[in-house]
Amino acid sequence: TTAYRVWAESQRGADFDFSGADLLNGNEAFKTHQFSQEFTFDGKAGETSLFKSANYLLGVYLAHEVLLGTRQLFWGQQAQTYWNLALAPLGIPPGIAEASPGLWSSELYPADDKSYATFAHVSLKFTDQFGALAGIRYSKEIKHGAFQNPFFDHSAVPPVLPVFTLLGVQPGPTYNAEHSDNSISGTAGFQYDFAPGKMGYLTYSRGFKAGGINLDNNAGGLVANNPAYAAFGAALRFVPAAPLDPTYRPEKIDGVEAGFKADYLGGRARSNLALFYDKI
């Protein structure tokens, strides 16, 4: 199975403050290319001394995705007036927070992801009533992601500063991060047919979802975490800190499920009952 997907969206002049005032506007764009390839081989084995029949599947999978997100932010015609009023209760007088009309931030979010996996699955029938299944998968993910800030308004000189710099929020530190995971996951279970149309089962599964990189302008922290703004610490009343790690860990889940399925009333009714416990 071969697949290629390209998806893109963009908006220009968006109203990012979602109000009737002309405060915060922007342009956003996102584009992703993804290619995947899967090879599978399946078959059936006849009766042996161990089982009556077996169905099996073997496979390999690979995928590669490249994406780019961009964003530009503009203060509107009423932004300066709004922030002068909004920050006054904090003791910040007019003229300290800079929000004059025009571009104040431009951001890039490039990323790349490579996925590899190999897997196998088998379904066995030991008797006409009793069967089992088992599957195993090895997965490896290699991810790269970055936050770049080609432009941030540095025109103001302390104590006059851009609004979100004054508030200690932006610009967060840029980063160029990598993250990789590998894991073995799978399932095993038993099935018993009590009578035609009545079946019980018990299964265990181990699931895996790779970690990655948080593509966000504050994934590396706030202004206090930005080495480029360490000298602003005294003026902004913060203690400079090291950038944060923008990566996040993988998720693993162990699950056990027991169930019973039954058809009755001549096949006109069905009940599926299950008890399960998942530990994430």
Coordinates of C-alpha atoms in Angstrom, one line a residue:
T1 CA 0.0 0.0 0.0
T2 CA 1.6 3.3 -1.2
A3 CA 0.2 6.7 -0.1
Y4 CA 1.1 10.3 -0.6
R5 CA -0.8 13.2 1.0
V6 CA -0.4 16.9 0.7
W7 CA -2.5 19.3 2.8
A8 CA -2.3 23.0 3.1
E9 CA -4.4 25.8 4.6
S10 CA -3.8 29.6 5.0
Q11 CA -5.6 32.6 6.3
R12 CA -4.7 36.2 5.8
G13 CA -5.9 39.2 7.8
A14 CA -7.4 37.0 10.4
D15 CA -9.0 38.6 13.5
F16 CA -7.0 37.0 16.3
D17 CA -8.6 38.9 19.2
F18 CA -12.1 37.7 18.1
S19 CA -13.7 41.0 19.1
G20 CA -15.3 44.0 17.5
A21 CA -12.2 46.1 18.2
D22 CA -9.2 46.3 15.8
L23 CA -6.6 44.8 18.2
L24 CA -4.7 41.8 16.9
N25 CA -4.6 40.6 13.3
G26 CA -2.4 38.0 11.6
N27 CA -1.6 35.7 8.8
E28 CA -1.2 32.0 9.3
A29 CA -0.2 29.1 6.9
F30 CA 0.4 25.4 7.3
K31 CA 1.5 22.8 4.8
T32 CA 2.4 19.2 5.2
H33 CA 3.7 16.5 2.8
Q34 CA 3.4 12.8 3.9
F35 CA 4.5 9.7 2.2
S36 CA 3.9 6.1 3.5
Q37 CA 4.7 2.6 2.3
E38 CA 3.4 -0.6 3.7
F39 CA 4.2 -4.2 2.6
T40 CA 2.2 -7.1 4.0
F41 CA 2.3 -10.8 3.4
D42 CA -0.5 -13.0 4.7
G43 CA -1.4 -16.7 4.5
K44 CA -3.0 -19.7 6.1
A45 CA -1.4 -22.9 7.5
G46 CA -3.2 -26.2 7.6
E47 CA -3.7 -28.6 10.5
T48 CA -0.7 -29.7 12.5
S49 CA -0.1 -31.6 15.7
L50 CA -0.4 -28.3 17.6
F51 CA -3.4 -26.6 16.0
K52 CA -6.2 -27.2 13.5
S53 CA -5.6 -24.0 11.4
A54 CA -3.6 -20.7 11.6
N55 CA -3.9 -17.4 9.8
Y56 CA -0.9 -15.2 9.8
L57 CA 0.3 -11.8 8.6
L58 CA 3.7 -10.2 8.3
G59 CA 4.4 -6.6 7.4
V60 CA 6.7 -3.6 7.3
Y61 CA 5.8 0.0 7.3
L62 CA 7.6 3.3 6.8
A63 CA 6.5 6.9 6.5
H64 CA 8.0 10.4 6.2
E65 CA 6.3 13.7 6.8
V66 CA 7.6 17.2 6.3
L67 CA 5.6 20.2 7.5
L68 CA 6.0 24.0 7.9
G69 CA 3.8 26.4 9.9
T70 CA 4.2 30.2 9.7
R71 CA 2.5 33.0 11.5
Q72 CA 2.7 36.8 11.4
L73 CA 1.1 39.0 14.0
F74 CA 0.1 42.6 13.6
W75 CA -1.2 45.2 16.1
G76 CA -4.4 46.9 15.0
Q77 CA -5.3 50.5 15.1
Q78 CA -6.9 50.3 18.5
A79 CA -4.3 48.0 20.2
Q80 CA -2.3 50.8 21.8
T81 CA -5.4 52.4 23.4
Y82 CA -6.6 49.0 24.6
W83 CA -3.3 48.0 26.3
N84 CA -2.9 51.5 27.9
L85 CA -6.3 50.9 29.6
A86 CA -5.8 47.2 30.3
L87 CA -2.4 47.5 32.0
A88 CA -3.3 50.6 34.1
P89 CA -4.7 48.5 37.0
L90 CA -1.2 46.8 37.1
G91 CA 0.5 50.1 37.8
I92 CA 1.9 50.3 34.2
P93 CA 1.3 53.9 33.0
P94 CA 0.5 54.7 29.3
G95 CA 3.5 54.9 27.1
I96 CA 5.4 52.0 28.7
A97 CA 3.7 49.1 26.7
E98 CA 4.4 49.4 23.0
A99 CA 1.6 48.2 20.8
S100 CA 1.7 50.6 17.8
P101 CA 0.0 49.4 14.6
G102 CA 2.1 47.1 12.4
L103 CA 4.0 43.8 12.4
W104 CA 5.4 42.8 15.8
S105 CA 6.1 39.1 15.4
S106 CA 7.0 36.6 12.6
E107 CA 7.3 32.9 13.4
L108 CA 8.3 29.7 11.6
Y109 CA 7.6 26.1 12.7
P110 CA 9.4 23.5 10.6
A111 CA 9.2 19.8 11.4
D112 CA 10.2 16.4 10.1
D113 CA 9.1 12.9 11.1
K114 CA 10.3 9.5 10.0
S115 CA 8.5 6.3 11.1
Y116 CA 9.6 2.7 10.7
A117 CA 7.8 -0.5 11.9
T118 CA 7.7 -4.2 11.4
F119 CA 4.9 -6.4 12.7
A120 CA 3.4 -9.9 12.8
H121 CA 0.0 -11.3 13.7
V122 CA -1.2 -14.9 14.0
S123 CA -4.7 -16.3 14.7
L124 CA -4.8 -20.0 15.8
K125 CA -7.6 -22.5 16.2
F126 CA -6.7 -25.4 18.5
T127 CA -10.2 -27.0 18.4
D128 CA -13.5 -26.0 16.8
Q129 CA -14.3 -24.1 20.0
F130 CA -10.9 -22.8 21.3
G131 CA -8.6 -20.4 19.6
A132 CA -5.9 -17.8 20.3
L133 CA -4.3 -14.8 18.8
A134 CA -1.0 -13.0 19.2
G135 CA 0.6 -10.0 17.6
I136 CA 3.9 -8.1 18.0
R137 CA 5.1 -4.8 16.5
Y138 CA 8.5 -3.0 16.7
S139 CA 8.2 0.8 16.1
K140 CA 10.8 3.5 15.7
E141 CA 10.1 7.2 15.4
I142 CA 12.7 10.0 14.6
K143 CA 11.4 13.6 14.9
H144 CA 12.8 17.0 14.4
G145 CA 11.1 20.3 15.1
A146 CA 12.0 23.9 15.5
F147 CA 10.7 27.3 16.5
Q148 CA 12.3 30.2 14.6
N149 CA 11.5 33.9 15.1
P150 CA 12.8 35.8 12.1
F151 CA 11.3 39.0 13.4
F152 CA 10.2 40.3 16.8
D153 CA 9.7 44.0 17.5
H154 CA 12.9 45.2 19.3
S155 CA 12.4 48.8 18.4
A156 CA 11.4 50.0 21.9
V157 CA 14.0 50.7 24.5
P158 CA 13.5 50.0 28.2
P159 CA 11.4 51.0 30.1
V160 CA 9.3 51.1 26.9
L161 CA 8.8 47.5 25.7
P162 CA 6.5 45.4 23.5
V163 CA 3.4 44.4 25.5
F164 CA 4.1 40.7 25.8
T165 CA 7.8 41.3 26.6
L166 CA 6.7 43.6 29.4
L167 CA 4.4 40.9 30.6
G168 CA 7.2 38.3 30.4
V169 CA 5.5 36.1 27.9
Q170 CA 7.2 36.6 24.5
P171 CA 9.5 36.2 22.8
G172 CA 10.2 32.7 24.1
P173 CA 13.6 31.1 23.2
T174 CA 14.0 29.7 19.8
Y175 CA 14.9 26.0 19.6
N176 CA 16.0 23.2 17.2
A177 CA 15.1 19.9 18.8
E178 CA 15.2 16.2 18.0
H179 CA 13.4 13.3 19.6
S180 CA 13.4 9.6 18.9
D181 CA 11.6 6.6 20.4
N182 CA 11.5 2.9 19.8
S183 CA 9.1 0.4 21.4
I184 CA 7.8 -3.1 21.2
S185 CA 4.1 -3.4 21.4
G186 CA 1.5 -6.1 20.8
T187 CA -1.4 -8.2 21.9
A188 CA -2.3 -11.7 23.0
G189 CA -5.6 -13.4 23.8
F190 CA -7.9 -16.4 23.8
Q191 CA -11.3 -17.0 22.4
Y192 CA -13.9 -19.7 23.3
D193 CA -17.1 -20.5 21.4
F194 CA -19.6 -21.8 23.9
A195 CA -22.2 -22.4 21.2
P196 CA -23.1 -21.1 17.7
G197 CA -23.4 -17.3 18.1
K198 CA -22.0 -17.3 21.7
M199 CA -18.3 -16.4 22.3
G200 CA -16.2 -15.3 25.2
Y201 CA -12.6 -13.9 25.0
L202 CA -9.8 -12.6 27.2
T203 CA -7.1 -10.3 25.7
Y204 CA -4.0 -8.3 26.8
S205 CA -2.5 -5.5 24.7
R206 CA 0.4 -3.1 25.0
G207 CA 0.0 0.1 23.1
F208 CA 2.5 2.8 22.1
K209 CA 2.3 6.4 21.0
A210 CA 5.6 8.1 20.2
G211 CA 6.7 11.3 22.0
G212 CA 7.6 14.4 20.0
I213 CA 8.3 18.1 19.9
N214 CA 5.8 20.8 21.0
L215 CA 5.7 23.3 18.1
D216 CA 4.8 26.4 20.0
N217 CA 6.4 29.8 20.5
N218 CA 6.5 29.2 24.3
A219 CA 7.5 25.5 24.2
G220 CA 11.1 26.6 25.2
G221 CA 9.7 28.9 28.0
L222 CA 9.0 32.6 28.5
V223 CA 11.1 35.7 28.2
A224 CA 13.0 34.7 31.4
N225 CA 14.1 31.5 29.6
N226 CA 15.3 33.4 26.5
P227 CA 19.1 33.9 26.6
A228 CA 18.8 36.8 24.2
Y229 CA 16.9 38.7 26.9
A230 CA 19.0 37.9 29.9
A231 CA 20.1 41.6 30.1
F232 CA 16.5 42.6 30.5
G233 CA 16.1 40.7 33.7
A234 CA 16.6 43.7 36.0
A235 CA 14.3 46.0 34.0
L236 CA 11.5 43.3 33.7
R237 CA 12.1 42.0 37.3
F238 CA 12.8 38.4 36.5
V239 CA 15.7 36.1 37.2
P240 CA 17.1 34.7 33.9
A241 CA 16.5 30.9 33.6
A242 CA 17.7 28.2 31.2
P243 CA 15.4 27.4 28.2
L244 CA 12.9 24.6 28.7
D245 CA 12.9 21.3 26.9
P246 CA 10.2 21.4 24.1
T247 CA 10.1 17.7 23.7
Y248 CA 7.5 15.4 25.4
R249 CA 7.7 11.7 26.3
P250 CA 5.9 8.8 24.6
E251 CA 2.7 7.2 25.9
K252 CA 2.4 3.5 26.7
I253 CA -0.7 1.7 27.7
D254 CA -1.3 -1.8 29.1
G255 CA -4.8 -3.1 28.7
V256 CA -6.7 -6.2 29.7
E257 CA -10.2 -7.0 28.4
A258 CA -12.6 -9.8 29.0
G259 CA -15.9 -10.1 27.1
F260 CA -18.8 -12.1 26.0
K261 CA -20.8 -11.8 22.7
A262 CA -24.1 -13.5 22.1
D263 CA -26.7 -13.7 19.3
Y264 CA -30.2 -14.9 20.3
L265 CA -33.9 -14.7 19.4
G266 CA -33.0 -16.4 16.1
G267 CA -30.3 -13.8 15.3
R268 CA -32.7 -10.8 15.8
A269 CA -30.9 -9.6 18.9
R270 CA -27.3 -9.3 20.0
S271 CA -25.4 -8.4 23.3
N272 CA -21.8 -7.5 23.6
L273 CA -20.5 -7.3 27.1
A274 CA -16.9 -6.3 28.1
L275 CA -14.9 -5.5 31.2
F276 CA -11.6 -3.7 30.6
Y277 CA -8.8 -2.1 32.6
D278 CA -6.2 0.2 31.0
K279 CA -3.1 1.6 32.6
I280 CA -1.6 4.6 30.8

